[in-house]
Tab-separated table of N, CA, C and O in Angstrom:
chain	number	residue	atom	x	y	z
A	76	MET	N	0.443	-1.373	-0.334
A	76	MET	CA	-0.233	-0.282	-0.134
A	76	MET	C	0.855	1.338	-0.093
A	76	MET	O	1.705	1.299	0.941
A	77	LYS	N	0.539	1.981	-1.126
A	77	LYS	CA	1.351	3.461	-1.153
A	77	LYS	C	0.551	4.448	-0.235
A	77	LYS	O	-0.273	4.263	-0.755
A	78	ILE	N	1.349	4.954	0.647
A	78	ILE	CA	1.041	5.917	1.143
A	78	ILE	C	1.203	7.564	1.380
A	78	ILE	O	2.249	7.979	0.840
A	79	ILE	N	0.089	8.460	1.393
A	79	ILE	CA	0.398	9.834	0.734
A	79	ILE	C	0.365	11.235	1.924
A	79	ILE	O	-1.159	10.554	2.891
A	80	PHE	N	0.859	12.005	1.582
A	80	PHE	CA	0.794	12.562	3.011
A	80	PHE	C	0.795	14.013	3.010
A	80	PHE	O	1.373	14.313	2.070
A	81	VAL	N	-0.352	15.273	3.518
A	81	VAL	CA	-0.517	16.006	3.201
A	81	VAL	C	-1.050	16.768	4.345
A	81	VAL	O	-1.728	15.874	4.757
A	82	ASN	N	-0.388	18.105	4.387
A	82	ASN	CA	-0.845	18.591	5.799
A	82	ASN	C	-0.929	20.597	5.110
A	82	ASN	O	-0.509	20.612	4.360
A	83	GLY	N	-1.730	20.791	6.595
A	83	GLY	CA	-2.483	22.390	5.913
A	83	GLY	C	-3.102	22.859	6.716
A	83	GLY	O	-3.753	21.927	7.715
A	84	CYS	N	-3.858	24.462	6.852
A	84	CYS	CA	-4.656	24.740	7.634
A	84	CYS	C	-6.390	24.261	7.128
A	84	CYS	O	-6.667	23.708	8.078
A	85	PHE	N	-6.636	24.219	5.542
A	85	PHE	CA	-7.185	23.982	4.906
A	85	PHE	C	-8.590	24.485	5.758
A	85	PHE	O	-9.690	23.997	5.970
A	86	ASP	N	-8.655	25.665	5.887
A	86	ASP	CA	-9.910	26.935	6.679
A	86	ASP	C	-11.397	26.450	5.709
A	86	ASP	O	-12.479	26.588	6.075
A	87	VAL	N	-11.385	27.306	4.697
A	87	VAL	CA	-12.146	27.304	3.792
A	87	VAL	C	-11.893	26.853	2.273
A	87	VAL	O	-10.984	27.104	1.927
A	88	ILE	N	-12.501	25.611	2.534
A	88	ILE	CA	-12.005	24.674	1.389
A	88	ILE	C	-12.439	25.607	-0.054
A	88	ILE	O	-13.571	25.467	-0.045
A	89	HIS	N	-11.805	25.588	-1.172
A	89	HIS	CA	-11.759	26.050	-2.394
A	89	HIS	C	-11.686	24.460	-3.677
A	89	HIS	O	-10.584	24.137	-3.219
A	90	PRO	N	-11.926	25.056	-4.372
A	90	PRO	CA	-11.286	23.854	-5.967
A	90	PRO	C	-9.654	23.883	-5.729
A	90	PRO	O	-9.981	22.952	-6.176
A	91	GLY	N	-8.802	24.630	-5.481
A	91	GLY	CA	-7.584	24.629	-5.662
A	91	GLY	C	-6.829	23.401	-4.530
A	91	GLY	O	-6.373	22.465	-4.128
A	92	HIS	N	-7.807	23.503	-3.269
A	92	HIS	CA	-7.472	22.261	-2.227
A	92	HIS	C	-8.156	21.080	-2.918
A	92	HIS	O	-7.655	19.672	-2.861
A	93	ILE	N	-9.150	20.744	-3.441
A	93	ILE	CA	-9.544	19.551	-4.127
A	93	ILE	C	-9.216	18.884	-5.184
A	93	ILE	O	-8.546	17.602	-5.146
A	94	GLN	N	-8.478	19.750	-5.839
A	94	GLN	CA	-7.700	19.776	-7.126
A	94	GLN	C	-6.026	19.561	-6.248
A	94	GLN	O	-5.375	18.066	-6.579
A	95	LEU	N	-5.604	19.582	-5.102
A	95	LEU	CA	-4.214	19.044	-4.517
A	95	LEU	C	-5.004	17.583	-3.755
A	95	LEU	O	-3.803	16.071	-4.331
A	96	PHE	N	-5.914	17.546	-3.426
A	96	PHE	CA	-6.554	15.825	-2.904
A	96	PHE	C	-6.765	14.768	-4.322
A	96	PHE	O	-6.326	13.898	-3.540
A	97	GLU	N	-7.098	15.737	-5.285
A	97	GLU	CA	-7.342	14.747	-6.068
A	97	GLU	C	-6.111	14.243	-6.494
A	97	GLU	O	-5.737	13.034	-6.986
A	98	TYR	N	-4.714	15.124	-7.129
A	98	TYR	CA	-3.671	14.561	-7.041
A	98	TYR	C	-3.344	13.784	-6.451
A	98	TYR	O	-2.700	12.793	-6.236
A	99	ALA	N	-2.872	14.595	-4.845
A	99	ALA	CA	-2.295	13.638	-4.260
A	99	ALA	C	-2.885	12.001	-4.258
A	99	ALA	O	-2.040	11.271	-4.222
A	100	LYS	N	-4.251	11.833	-3.921
A	100	LYS	CA	-4.873	10.360	-4.022
A	100	LYS	C	-3.787	9.659	-5.283
A	100	LYS	O	-3.931	8.290	-4.787
A	101	SER	N	-3.858	10.117	-6.480
A	101	SER	CA	-3.249	9.629	-7.505
A	101	SER	C	-2.120	9.568	-7.754
A	101	SER	O	-1.785	8.847	-8.298
A	102	LEU	N	-1.106	9.423	-6.854
A	102	LEU	CA	-0.360	9.261	-6.614
A	102	LEU	C	-0.051	7.818	-5.459
A	102	LEU	O	0.815	7.276	-5.652
A	103	GLY	N	-1.075	7.722	-4.851
A	103	GLY	CA	-1.279	6.413	-3.614
A	103	GLY	C	-2.251	6.027	-3.615
A	103	GLY	O	-3.785	6.275	-4.136
A	104	ASP	N	-2.435	4.638	-2.777
A	104	ASP	CA	-3.731	4.019	-2.238
A	104	ASP	C	-4.505	4.720	-0.958
A	104	ASP	O	-5.433	4.197	-0.859
A	105	TYR	N	-3.443	5.555	-0.081
A	105	TYR	CA	-4.143	6.268	1.297
A	105	TYR	C	-3.687	7.147	1.339
A	105	TYR	O	-2.629	7.824	1.284
A	106	LEU	N	-4.925	7.952	1.801
A	106	LEU	CA	-4.497	9.709	1.728
A	106	LEU	C	-4.873	10.269	3.136
A	106	LEU	O	-5.757	9.969	3.685
A	107	ILE	N	-3.342	10.419	4.056
A	107	ILE	CA	-3.625	11.185	4.955
A	107	ILE	C	-3.691	12.851	5.150
A	107	ILE	O	-2.410	13.237	3.890
A	108	VAL	N	-4.223	13.989	5.557
A	108	VAL	CA	-4.112	14.658	5.795
A	108	VAL	C	-4.110	15.098	7.218
A	108	VAL	O	-4.975	14.766	7.794
A	109	ALA	N	-2.926	15.780	7.355
A	109	ALA	CA	-3.382	16.609	8.665
A	109	ALA	C	-3.337	17.927	8.777
A	109	ALA	O	-3.197	18.677	8.103
A	110	ILE	N	-4.035	18.934	9.386
A	110	ILE	CA	-4.798	20.057	9.329
A	110	ILE	C	-3.954	20.426	11.056
A	110	ILE	O	-3.803	19.944	11.827
A	111	ASP	N	-3.818	21.402	10.607
A	111	ASP	CA	-3.391	22.941	12.179
A	111	ASP	C	-4.267	23.132	12.923
A	111	ASP	O	-5.585	23.203	12.381
A	112	SER	N	-3.791	22.807	14.453
A	112	SER	CA	-5.448	23.274	15.036
A	112	SER	C	-5.483	24.283	15.222
A	112	SER	O	-5.050	25.275	14.836
A	113	ASP	N	-6.915	24.000	15.531
A	113	ASP	CA	-7.162	26.120	15.733
A	113	ASP	C	-6.157	27.143	16.357
A	113	ASP	O	-6.193	28.310	15.380
A	114	ARG	N	-5.170	26.688	17.226
A	114	ARG	CA	-4.587	27.186	18.370
A	114	ARG	C	-3.280	28.092	17.085
A	114	ARG	O	-2.775	29.173	17.168
A	115	LYS	N	-3.029	27.047	16.447
A	115	LYS	CA	-1.843	26.944	15.332
A	115	LYS	C	-2.215	27.683	14.146
A	115	LYS	O	-1.298	28.560	13.985
A	116	VAL	N	-3.142	27.756	14.072
A	116	VAL	CA	-4.011	28.558	12.809
A	116	VAL	C	-4.033	30.129	12.933
A	116	VAL	O	-3.517	30.732	12.486
A	117	ALA	N	-4.191	30.455	14.376
A	117	ALA	CA	-4.595	31.554	14.710
A	117	ALA	C	-3.426	32.202	15.139
A	117	ALA	O	-2.727	33.287	14.427
A	118	GLU	N	-2.221	31.452	15.741
A	118	GLU	CA	-0.373	31.997	15.810
A	118	GLU	C	-0.117	32.346	14.167
A	118	GLU	O	0.580	33.124	13.876
A	119	MET	N	-0.082	31.213	13.084
A	119	MET	CA	0.582	31.998	11.818
A	119	MET	C	-0.143	32.853	11.198
A	119	MET	O	0.300	33.790	10.435
A	120	LYS	N	-1.893	32.992	11.104
A	120	LYS	CA	-3.045	33.473	10.030
A	120	LYS	C	-3.163	34.727	10.721
A	120	LYS	O	-3.923	35.353	10.181
A	121	GLY	N	-3.246	34.578	12.178
A	121	GLY	CA	-3.561	36.055	12.358
A	121	GLY	C	-4.877	35.912	13.920
A	121	GLY	O	-5.380	34.356	13.777
A	122	PRO	N	-5.136	36.824	14.406
A	122	PRO	CA	-6.817	35.906	15.708
A	122	PRO	C	-8.070	36.165	15.439
A	122	PRO	O	-9.007	35.546	15.598
A	123	ASP	N	-8.038	36.314	13.960
A	123	ASP	CA	-9.504	36.083	13.131
A	123	ASP	C	-9.505	34.864	12.708
A	123	ASP	O	-10.274	34.865	11.858
A	124	ARG	N	-8.614	34.064	12.666
A	124	ARG	CA	-8.125	32.744	12.089
A	124	ARG	C	-8.648	31.875	13.237
A	124	ARG	O	-7.700	32.296	14.038
A	125	PRO	N	-9.237	30.789	12.679
A	125	PRO	CA	-9.934	30.210	11.267
A	125	PRO	C	-10.803	30.285	11.643
A	125	PRO	O	-11.766	31.076	12.573
A	126	ILE	N	-11.092	30.188	10.248
A	126	ILE	CA	-12.697	30.414	10.258
A	126	ILE	C	-13.167	29.831	10.827
A	126	ILE	O	-14.589	29.847	11.243
A	127	PHE	N	-13.267	28.194	10.254
A	127	PHE	CA	-13.877	27.158	10.705
A	127	PHE	C	-12.936	26.797	11.429
A	127	PHE	O	-12.012	26.790	11.364
A	128	SER	N	-13.880	25.885	12.794
A	128	SER	CA	-13.210	25.178	13.945
A	128	SER	C	-12.262	24.117	13.682
A	128	SER	O	-12.760	23.379	12.532
A	129	GLN	N	-11.244	23.278	14.030
A	129	GLN	CA	-11.053	22.310	13.660
A	129	GLN	C	-11.589	21.067	13.909
A	129	GLN	O	-11.555	20.501	12.304
A	130	HIS	N	-12.427	21.178	14.510
A	130	HIS	CA	-13.525	19.388	14.680
A	130	HIS	C	-14.387	20.259	13.041
A	130	HIS	O	-14.961	19.041	12.658
A	131	ASP	N	-14.784	21.441	12.890
A	131	ASP	CA	-15.509	21.854	11.579
A	131	ASP	C	-14.535	21.426	10.396
A	131	ASP	O	-15.250	20.811	9.008
A	132	ARG	N	-13.816	21.731	10.642
A	132	ARG	CA	-12.772	21.564	9.308
A	132	ARG	C	-12.201	19.477	8.610
A	132	ARG	O	-12.372	19.591	8.153
A	133	ALA	N	-12.241	19.337	9.971
A	133	ALA	CA	-12.423	18.017	9.918
A	133	ALA	C	-13.866	17.548	9.086
A	133	ALA	O	-13.243	16.079	8.019
A	134	LYS	N	-14.595	17.644	10.179
A	134	LYS	CA	-16.055	17.217	9.131
A	134	LYS	C	-16.211	17.438	7.935
A	134	LYS	O	-16.332	16.646	6.981
A	135	VAL	N	-15.528	18.734	7.482
A	135	VAL	CA	-15.703	18.481	5.924
A	135	VAL	C	-14.885	17.973	5.279
A	135	VAL	O	-15.151	17.531	4.263
A	136	LEU	N	-13.429	17.782	5.607
A	136	LEU	CA	-12.556	17.056	4.555
A	136	LEU	C	-13.044	15.836	4.843
A	136	LEU	O	-12.752	15.127	3.746
A	137	SER	N	-13.292	14.969	5.675
A	137	SER	CA	-14.126	13.793	5.909
A	137	SER	C	-15.112	13.728	4.954
A	137	SER	O	-15.020	12.448	4.405
A	138	SER	N	-15.395	14.338	4.301
A	138	SER	CA	-16.708	13.792	3.259
A	138	SER	C	-16.169	14.515	2.269
A	138	SER	O	-16.489	14.303	0.927
A	139	ILE	N	-14.595	14.636	2.419
A	139	ILE	CA	-14.183	14.654	0.392
A	139	ILE	C	-13.261	13.375	0.036
A	139	ILE	O	-12.834	12.581	0.810
A	140	ARG	N	-13.731	12.531	-1.123
A	140	ARG	CA	-14.032	11.593	-1.263
A	140	ARG	C	-12.270	10.308	-1.201
A	140	ARG	O	-11.950	9.737	-1.256
A	141	TYR	N	-11.242	11.659	-1.874
A	141	TYR	CA	-9.609	11.589	-1.735
A	141	TYR	C	-9.335	11.134	-0.657
A	141	TYR	O	-8.095	10.494	-0.762
A	142	ILE	N	-9.584	11.891	0.321
A	142	ILE	CA	-8.901	11.345	2.524
A	142	ILE	C	-9.756	10.438	2.475
A	142	ILE	O	-10.536	9.992	2.653
A	143	ASP	N	-8.846	9.941	3.162
A	143	ASP	CA	-8.753	8.620	3.962
A	143	ASP	C	-8.933	8.830	5.183
A	143	ASP	O	-9.573	7.351	6.188
A	144	VAL	N	-8.012	9.672	5.847
A	144	VAL	CA	-7.758	9.921	7.321
A	144	VAL	C	-7.571	11.463	7.249
A	144	VAL	O	-6.547	11.597	6.849
A	145	ILE	N	-7.859	11.699	8.526
A	145	ILE	CA	-7.348	12.774	8.561
A	145	ILE	C	-7.178	12.868	10.641
A	145	ILE	O	-7.947	12.606	11.161
A	146	HIS	N	-5.774	14.153	10.828
A	146	HIS	CA	-5.037	14.409	12.156
A	146	HIS	C	-5.029	15.587	12.597
A	146	HIS	O	-5.566	16.284	11.333
A	147	THR	N	-4.595	15.958	13.469
A	147	THR	CA	-5.111	17.456	13.833
A	147	THR	C	-3.528	17.558	14.326
A	147	THR	O	-3.451	16.735	15.071
A	148	PHE	N	-2.411	18.098	14.337
A	148	PHE	CA	-1.232	19.007	15.472
A	148	PHE	C	-1.580	20.179	15.754
A	148	PHE	O	-2.061	20.755	15.346
A	149	ASP	N	-0.731	20.667	16.852
A	149	ASP	CA	-0.719	21.607	17.437
A	149	ASP	C	0.361	22.481	17.410
A	149	ASP	O	0.308	23.386	17.497
A	150	THR	N	1.645	21.311	17.129
A	150	THR	CA	3.104	21.732	17.185
A	150	THR	C	3.773	21.828	15.886
A	150	THR	O	3.667	20.199	15.267
A	151	LYS	N	4.651	22.500	15.544
A	151	LYS	CA	6.118	21.777	14.199
A	151	LYS	C	6.405	20.615	14.598
A	151	LYS	O	6.446	19.689	13.931
A	152	LEU	N	6.578	20.024	15.822
A	152	LEU	CA	7.339	18.923	16.588
A	152	LEU	C	6.426	17.949	16.146
A	152	LEU	O	6.441	16.930	16.027
A	153	GLU	N	4.759	18.261	16.820
A	153	GLU	CA	4.140	17.706	16.723
A	153	GLU	C	3.841	16.898	15.073
A	153	GLU	O	3.610	15.612	14.798
A	154	LEU	N	3.802	17.494	14.094
A	154	LEU	CA	3.568	17.468	13.024
A	154	LEU	C	4.869	16.598	12.143
A	154	LEU	O	4.666	15.381	11.876
A	155	GLU	N	6.197	16.685	12.358
A	155	GLU	CA	7.261	15.865	12.256
A	155	GLU	C	6.970	14.738	13.157
A	155	GLU	O	7.679	13.628	12.319
A	156	ASN	N	6.522	14.641	14.683
A	156	ASN	CA	6.255	13.421	14.910
A	156	ASN	C	5.411	12.558	14.798
A	156	ASN	O	5.534	10.833	14.460
A	157	LEU	N	4.503	12.580	13.763
A	157	LEU	CA	3.127	12.162	12.730
A	157	LEU	C	4.362	11.943	11.477
A	157	LEU	O	3.538	10.494	10.958
A	158	ILE	N	4.448	12.663	10.665
A	158	ILE	CA	5.255	11.818	9.606
A	158	ILE	C	6.535	11.177	9.848
A	158	ILE	O	6.003	9.379	9.209
A	159	GLU	N	6.803	11.333	11.153
A	159	GLU	CA	7.543	9.992	11.098
A	159	GLU	C	6.418	8.546	11.691
A	159	GLU	O	7.454	7.486	10.929
A	160	ALA	N	6.205	8.718	12.177
A	160	ALA	CA	5.492	7.488	12.794
A	160	ALA	C	4.557	7.046	11.911
A	160	ALA	O	4.309	6.137	11.292
A	161	ILE	N	4.130	7.574	10.913
A	161	ILE	CA	3.260	7.403	9.736
A	161	ILE	C	4.526	6.417	8.191
A	161	ILE	O	4.578	5.815	7.884
A	162	ASN	N	5.627	7.142	8.187
A	162	ASN	CA	6.438	7.207	7.516
A	162	ASN	C	5.911	7.228	6.278
A	162	ASN	O	6.167	6.193	5.660
A	163	PRO	N	5.526	8.231	5.670
A	163	PRO	CA	4.387	8.621	4.058
A	163	PRO	C	5.351	8.221	2.871
A	163	PRO	O	6.929	8.203	3.220
A	164	ASP	N	4.917	7.337	2.017
A	164	ASP	CA	5.548	6.637	0.351
A	164	ASP	C	6.235	8.252	-0.313
A	164	ASP	O	7.054	8.806	-0.359
A	165	ILE	N	4.858	9.206	0.005
A	165	ILE	CA	5.266	10.440	-0.302
A	165	ILE	C	4.205	11.357	0.303
A	165	ILE	O	3.313	11.623	1.030
A	166	LEU	N	5.210	12.600	0.614
A	166	LEU	CA	4.593	13.621	1.045
A	166	LEU	C	4.157	14.648	0.159
A	166	LEU	O	5.377	15.167	-0.808
A	167	VAL	N	3.006	15.360	-0.021
A	167	VAL	CA	3.194	16.209	-1.098
A	167	VAL	C	2.767	17.345	-0.217
A	167	VAL	O	1.832	17.877	0.630
A	168	VAL	N	3.546	18.809	-0.791
A	168	VAL	CA	3.507	20.144	-0.237
A	168	VAL	C	3.460	21.156	-1.825
A	168	VAL	O	3.823	20.956	-2.879
A	169	GLY	N	2.565	22.088	-0.901
A	169	GLY	CA	2.572	23.200	-2.154
A	169	GLY	C	3.852	23.767	-2.609
A	169	GLY	O	5.075	23.834	-2.173
A	170	SER	N	4.166	24.169	-4.307
A	170	SER	CA	5.245	24.497	-4.571
A	170	SER	C	5.615	25.729	-4.209
A	170	SER	O	7.886	25.911	-4.077
A	171	ASP	N	5.492	26.489	-3.556
A	171	ASP	CA	5.659	27.938	-2.702
A	171	ASP	C	7.039	27.173	-1.664
A	171	ASP	O	7.776	28.112	-0.747
A	172	TRP	N	6.805	25.619	-1.212
A	172	TRP	CA	7.949	25.032	-0.369
A	172	TRP	C	8.953	25.015	-0.564
A	172	TRP	O	9.529	24.353	-0.150
A	173	LYS	N	8.976	25.397	-2.115
A	173	LYS	CA	10.720	24.452	-3.200
A	173	LYS	C	11.803	25.479	-2.731
A	173	LYS	O	11.147	26.806	-2.446
A	174	GLY	N	12.558	24.532	-1.846
A	174	GLY	CA	13.737	25.365	-1.386
A	174	GLY	C	13.797	26.013	0.055
A	174	GLY	O	14.316	26.399	0.422
A	175	LYS	N	12.520	25.609	0.591
A	175	LYS	CA	12.656	25.531	1.896
A	175	LYS	C	12.691	24.809	2.891
A	175	LYS	O	12.868	23.799	2.460
A	176	GLU	N	12.847	24.262	4.332
A	176	GLU	CA	12.531	23.470	5.460
A	176	GLU	C	10.822	22.476	5.138
A	176	GLU	O	10.110	23.629	5.442
A	177	VAL	N	10.988	21.958	4.556
A	177	VAL	CA	9.947	21.207	4.369
A	177	VAL	C	10.126	20.177	5.635
A	177	VAL	O	10.729	19.101	6.009
A	178	VAL	N	9.168	20.537	6.469
A	178	VAL	CA	8.344	19.950	7.839
A	178	VAL	C	8.507	18.098	7.507
A	178	VAL	O	7.771	17.775	7.184
A	179	GLY	N	9.316	17.082	7.855
A	179	GLY	CA	9.456	16.035	8.059
A	179	GLY	C	9.680	15.738	7.045
A	179	GLY	O	9.274	13.978	6.493
A	180	GLU	N	10.194	16.024	5.696
A	180	GLU	CA	10.855	15.754	4.526
A	180	GLU	C	11.635	14.523	4.719
A	180	GLU	O	11.713	13.285	3.745
A	181	CYS	N	12.804	14.178	5.558
A	181	CYS	CA	13.539	13.059	5.991
A	181	CYS	C	13.015	11.907	6.430
A	181	CYS	O	13.495	11.059	6.440
A	182	TYR	N	11.590	11.746	6.784
A	182	TYR	CA	10.668	10.473	7.034
A	182	TYR	C	10.221	10.427	5.786
A	182	TYR	O	8.521	8.835	5.727
A	183	ALA	N	10.025	11.293	4.739
A	183	ALA	CA	9.327	10.718	3.832
A	183	ALA	C	9.838	9.927	2.347
A	183	ALA	O	11.202	10.112	2.381
A	184	LYS	N	9.552	8.697	2.290
A	184	LYS	CA	10.356	8.601	1.076
A	184	LYS	C	11.015	9.693	-0.348
A	184	LYS	O	11.590	8.989	-1.112
A	185	GLU	N	9.856	10.347	-0.641
A	185	GLU	CA	9.815	11.047	-1.503
A	185	GLU	C	9.008	12.456	-1.283
A	185	GLU	O	7.554	12.434	-0.571
A	186	VAL	N	9.354	13.720	-1.593
A	186	VAL	CA	8.791	14.748	-1.441
A	186	VAL	C	8.269	15.434	-3.064
A	186	VAL	O	8.966	15.289	-3.552
A	187	ARG	N	6.984	15.208	-3.178
A	187	ARG	CA	6.244	16.377	-4.483
A	187	ARG	C	6.323	17.594	-4.406
A	187	ARG	O	4.929	17.479	-3.018
A	188	PHE	N	5.498	17.954	-5.202
A	188	PHE	CA	5.376	19.554	-4.907
A	188	PHE	C	4.149	19.930	-6.019
A	188	PHE	O	4.332	19.177	-6.836
A	189	PHE	N	3.184	20.464	-5.407
A	189	PHE	CA	1.774	20.817	-6.352
A	189	PHE	C	1.794	22.068	-6.537
A	189	PHE	O	1.844	22.973	-5.511
A	190	ASP	N	1.576	22.304	-7.909
A	190	ASP	CA	1.415	23.717	-8.536
A	190	ASP	C	0.223	24.761	-7.601
A	190	ASP	O	-0.636	23.442	-8.332
A	191	ARG	N	0.262	25.383	-7.335
A	191	ARG	CA	-1.396	26.641	-6.968
A	191	ARG	C	-1.885	26.004	-8.136
A	191	ARG	O	-2.126	26.349	-9.368
A	192	VAL	N	-3.200	25.976	-8.104
A	192	VAL	CA	-4.293	25.843	-9.368
A	192	VAL	C	-4.706	27.207	-9.280
A	192	VAL	O	-5.501	27.996	-8.308
A	193	GLY	N	-4.230	28.047	-10.519
A	193	GLY	CA	-5.387	29.430	-10.834
A	193	GLY	C	-5.349	30.135	-9.698
A	193	GLY	O	-3.729	30.465	-9.407
A	194	ASP	N	-6.082	31.145	-9.271
A	194	ASP	CA	-5.338	31.798	-8.351
A	194	ASP	C	-6.351	32.216	-7.877
A	194	ASP	O	-6.466	33.230	-6.600
A	195	TYR	N	-6.951	30.519	-6.912
A	195	TYR	CA	-7.391	29.926	-5.209
A	195	TYR	C	-6.244	30.213	-4.380
A	195	TYR	O	-5.251	30.409	-4.595
A	196	SER	N	-6.983	31.117	-2.918
A	196	SER	CA	-6.782	31.558	-2.197
A	196	SER	C	-7.347	31.476	-1.151
A	196	SER	O	-8.435	31.770	-1.224
A	197	THR	N	-7.178	30.964	0.125
A	197	THR	CA	-7.753	30.927	0.902
A	197	THR	C	-7.984	32.510	1.797
A	197	THR	O	-9.387	32.610	1.784
A	198	THR	N	-7.135	32.887	2.009
A	198	THR	CA	-6.848	34.692	2.186
A	198	THR	C	-7.841	35.124	1.599
A	198	THR	O	-9.131	35.767	1.713
A	199	ARG	N	-7.655	35.638	0.021
A	199	ARG	CA	-8.369	35.966	-1.032
A	199	ARG	C	-9.940	35.433	-0.877
A	199	ARG	O	-10.745	36.597	-1.103
A	200	THR	N	-10.167	34.287	-0.749
A	200	THR	CA	-11.701	34.101	-0.443
A	200	THR	C	-12.622	34.858	0.804
A	200	THR	O	-13.605	35.192	0.593
A	201	ILE	N	-11.233	34.676	1.840
A	201	ILE	CA	-12.085	35.531	2.913
A	201	ILE	C	-12.572	36.644	2.641
A	201	ILE	O	-13.228	37.297	3.428
A	202	GLN	N	-11.421	37.336	2.092
A	202	GLN	CA	-10.943	39.007	1.707
A	202	GLN	C	-12.716	39.152	0.731
A	202	GLN	O	-13.110	40.436	1.168
A	203	GLY	N	-12.114	38.337	-0.158
A	203	GLY	CA	-13.903	38.730	-0.695
A	203	GLY	C	-15.111	39.093	-0.188
A	203	GLY	O	-15.851	39.307	-0.784
A	204	ILE	N	-15.183	37.648	0.231
A	204	ILE	CA	-16.631	37.451	1.724
A	204	ILE	C	-16.784	38.760	2.092
A	204	ILE	O	-17.962	39.565	2.141
A	205	THR	N	-15.380	39.604	2.575
A	205	THR	CA	-15.695	40.253	3.669
A	205	THR	C	-16.171	42.325	3.233
A	205	THR	O	-16.767	42.995	3.801
A	206	TYR	N	-15.351	42.226	1.872
A	206	TYR	CA	-15.862	43.008	1.000
A	206	TYR	C	-16.382	43.850	0.329
A	206	TYR	O	-16.485	44.728	-0.005
A	207	ARG	N	-17.768	42.850	0.380
A	207	ARG	CA	-18.649	42.567	-0.743
A	207	ARG	C	-19.640	43.149	-0.098
A	207	ARG	O	-20.112	43.439	1.201
């Protein structure tokens, strides 16, 4: 069985996320998605985030057919430990991470970069809703 691992906030799901999950699942048999905890999202994105709680984000993600299991992590170390424990065949990360430290990359057999799809962005989506 080929295990694929993806992580992120996934606060407001948009078509770019769905294409990421579809691509990741096409690489293997079992797709694991890890999401940042509410505390971690607020720390990274600011006090107005996340829009949806980690429970709600996990609920939405669990309905996506490409995803087999969802985990939540609160720190970079927890994420690294999770990736180490899973030892995925492929770790899929956004292409904006090329040339940067990818957490847990040493525990994956391979790292693949996924190019952003179109102009989709959670931050832009939220701003579009807020300013209309």
